């Protein structure tokens, strides 16, 4: 089994991969809104699709580069991933919808709503990926 890069190494890798995937997510969301999905309920659909694109990419990159020393149990790991990302999906989409409803009108309102929703989901994801989905086996 590969040695773990340690918590700091994992945080750095997670941040780099997360930054890339966040740009992919935001780019998808922005493109969808420019294509006409900028009013209810389509703004929520756009956020859902962008979340799925960014999250799926992040899962595979983090599995390979960030948490590579963690467990690789196939179906069990996929099940943990699906459960985690189902929860964070609803958190991200729900927080985005809430922010679109409560933030004052401004040019950057959709982007700010996305940033707040993404930050909330990202914090949940790191903790759960590290200590649940990709947890390392105890040393023997």
Short mmCIF file of C-alpha atoms in Angstrom, two decimals:
data_model
loop_
_atom_site.label_atom_id
_atom_site.label_comp_id
_atom_site.label_asym_id
_atom_site.label_seq_id
_atom_site.Cartn_x
_atom_site.Cartn_y
_atom_site.Cartn_z
CA UNK A 1 0.00 0.00 0.00
CA UNK A 2 1.25 3.52 -0.80
CA UNK A 3 2.28 5.78 2.05
CA UNK A 4 -0.09 8.61 2.85
CA UNK A 5 1.07 12.13 1.92
CA UNK A 6 0.00 13.21 5.43
CA UNK A 7 -2.70 15.67 6.39
CA UNK A 8 -0.91 18.76 5.03
CA UNK A 9 -0.08 17.00 1.76
CA UNK A 10 -3.67 15.81 1.45
CA UNK A 11 -5.02 19.30 2.15
CA UNK A 12 -2.72 20.78 -0.52
CA UNK A 13 -3.68 18.16 -3.11
CA UNK A 14 -7.35 18.48 -2.18
CA UNK A 15 -7.12 22.26 -2.60
CA UNK A 16 -5.44 22.02 -6.02
CA UNK A 17 -7.84 19.40 -7.32
CA UNK A 18 -10.74 21.26 -5.71
CA UNK A 19 -9.68 24.51 -7.36
CA UNK A 20 -9.57 22.85 -10.76
CA UNK A 21 -12.91 21.12 -10.24
CA UNK A 22 -14.47 24.30 -8.83
CA UNK A 23 -13.49 26.12 -12.03
CA UNK A 24 -15.01 23.28 -14.04
CA UNK A 25 -18.18 23.45 -11.92
CA UNK A 26 -18.44 27.25 -12.08
CA UNK A 27 -17.70 27.24 -15.81
CA UNK A 28 -20.46 24.71 -16.40
CA UNK A 29 -22.89 26.71 -14.22
CA UNK A 30 -22.03 29.99 -15.94
CA UNK A 31 -22.33 28.45 -19.41
CA UNK A 32 -25.73 26.95 -18.57
CA UNK A 33 -26.97 30.29 -17.25
CA UNK A 34 -25.74 32.05 -20.41
CA UNK A 35 -27.60 29.43 -22.47
CA UNK A 36 -30.87 30.49 -20.84
CA UNK A 37 -30.97 28.55 -17.57
CA UNK A 38 -30.93 31.77 -15.53
CA UNK A 39 -34.44 31.74 -14.04
CA UNK A 40 -36.36 29.37 -11.74
CA UNK A 41 -36.50 26.42 -11.88
CA UNK A 42 -33.73 26.17 -14.47
CA UNK A 43 -31.17 28.00 -12.31
CA UNK A 44 -31.49 25.15 -9.80
CA UNK A 45 -31.17 22.55 -12.55
CA UNK A 46 -28.06 24.36 -13.82
CA UNK A 47 -26.52 24.22 -10.33
CA UNK A 48 -27.38 20.54 -10.00
CA UNK A 49 -25.74 19.66 -13.33
CA UNK A 50 -22.64 21.75 -12.61
CA UNK A 51 -22.30 20.12 -9.18
CA UNK A 52 -22.44 16.64 -10.71
CA UNK A 53 -19.81 17.52 -13.33
CA UNK A 54 -17.39 19.04 -10.79
CA UNK A 55 -17.98 16.45 -8.11
CA UNK A 56 -17.55 13.41 -10.32
CA UNK A 57 -14.27 14.81 -11.63
CA UNK A 58 -13.13 15.61 -8.07
CA UNK A 59 -13.93 12.10 -6.84
CA UNK A 60 -11.75 10.38 -9.41
CA UNK A 61 -8.87 12.86 -9.10
CA UNK A 62 -8.92 12.78 -5.28
CA UNK A 63 -9.14 8.99 -5.29
CA UNK A 64 -6.01 8.79 -7.42
CA UNK A 65 -3.88 11.67 -6.11
CA UNK A 66 -5.08 12.83 -2.68
CA UNK A 67 -6.30 9.78 -0.81
CA UNK A 68 -4.41 7.10 -2.75
CA UNK A 69 -3.28 5.33 0.44
CA UNK A 70 -6.87 5.01 1.62
CA UNK A 71 -9.11 2.00 1.32
CA UNK A 72 -10.17 0.83 -2.10
CA UNK A 73 -13.10 -1.48 -1.44
CA UNK A 74 -14.95 -1.15 -4.72
CA UNK A 75 -18.67 -1.24 -4.07
CA UNK A 76 -18.38 -0.16 -0.42
CA UNK A 77 -16.31 2.85 -1.37
CA UNK A 78 -18.65 3.75 -4.22
CA UNK A 79 -21.59 3.43 -1.81
CA UNK A 80 -19.91 5.79 0.67
CA UNK A 81 -19.17 8.22 -2.15
CA UNK A 82 -22.76 8.13 -3.42
CA UNK A 83 -24.14 8.73 0.09
CA UNK A 84 -21.71 11.58 0.79
CA UNK A 85 -22.29 13.28 -2.53
CA UNK A 86 -26.05 12.85 -2.30
CA UNK A 87 -25.96 14.80 0.97
CA UNK A 88 -23.57 17.45 -0.37
CA UNK A 89 -25.57 17.66 -3.60
CA UNK A 90 -28.64 18.73 -1.64
CA UNK A 91 -26.55 21.04 0.55
CA UNK A 92 -24.94 22.72 -2.49
CA UNK A 93 -28.14 23.02 -4.52
CA UNK A 94 -30.18 24.08 -1.48
CA UNK A 95 -27.68 26.69 -0.27
CA UNK A 96 -27.38 28.04 -3.84
CA UNK A 97 -31.17 28.38 -4.13
CA UNK A 98 -31.35 30.00 -0.70
CA UNK A 99 -28.61 32.50 -1.58
CA UNK A 100 -30.32 33.37 -4.88
CA UNK A 101 -33.47 34.10 -2.86
CA UNK A 102 -31.90 36.15 -0.05
CA UNK A 103 -28.93 37.97 -1.58
CA UNK A 104 -29.62 41.49 -2.82
CA UNK A 105 -29.72 42.08 -6.55
CA UNK A 106 -26.25 42.67 -7.96
CA UNK A 107 -24.30 41.69 -11.06
CA UNK A 108 -22.36 38.96 -9.21
CA UNK A 109 -25.33 37.46 -7.33
CA UNK A 110 -25.30 34.06 -9.12
CA UNK A 111 -21.52 33.77 -8.73
CA UNK A 112 -21.64 34.72 -5.05
CA UNK A 113 -24.46 32.21 -4.46
CA UNK A 114 -22.35 29.55 -6.18
CA UNK A 115 -19.25 30.41 -4.09
CA UNK A 116 -21.17 30.16 -0.81
CA UNK A 117 -22.82 26.88 -1.80
CA UNK A 118 -19.54 25.42 -3.07
CA UNK A 119 -17.62 26.42 0.06
CA UNK A 120 -20.18 24.76 2.28
CA UNK A 121 -20.14 21.53 0.25
CA UNK A 122 -16.33 21.50 0.02
CA UNK A 123 -15.85 21.67 3.78
CA UNK A 124 -18.20 18.72 4.27
CA UNK A 125 -16.51 16.77 1.46
CA UNK A 126 -12.94 16.98 2.76
CA UNK A 127 -13.83 15.78 6.23
CA UNK A 128 -15.99 12.93 4.97
CA UNK A 129 -13.64 11.86 2.16
CA UNK A 130 -10.64 11.75 4.50
CA UNK A 131 -12.21 10.00 7.46
CA UNK A 132 -14.98 7.91 5.86
CA UNK A 133 -14.73 7.25 2.12
CA UNK A 134 -10.92 7.01 1.76
CA UNK A 135 -9.96 6.29 5.37
CA UNK A 136 -6.62 4.62 5.80
CA UNK A 137 -6.33 1.19 7.36
CA UNK A 138 -4.73 1.31 10.81
CA UNK A 139 -1.03 0.39 10.90
CA UNK A 140 -0.37 -3.16 12.05
#
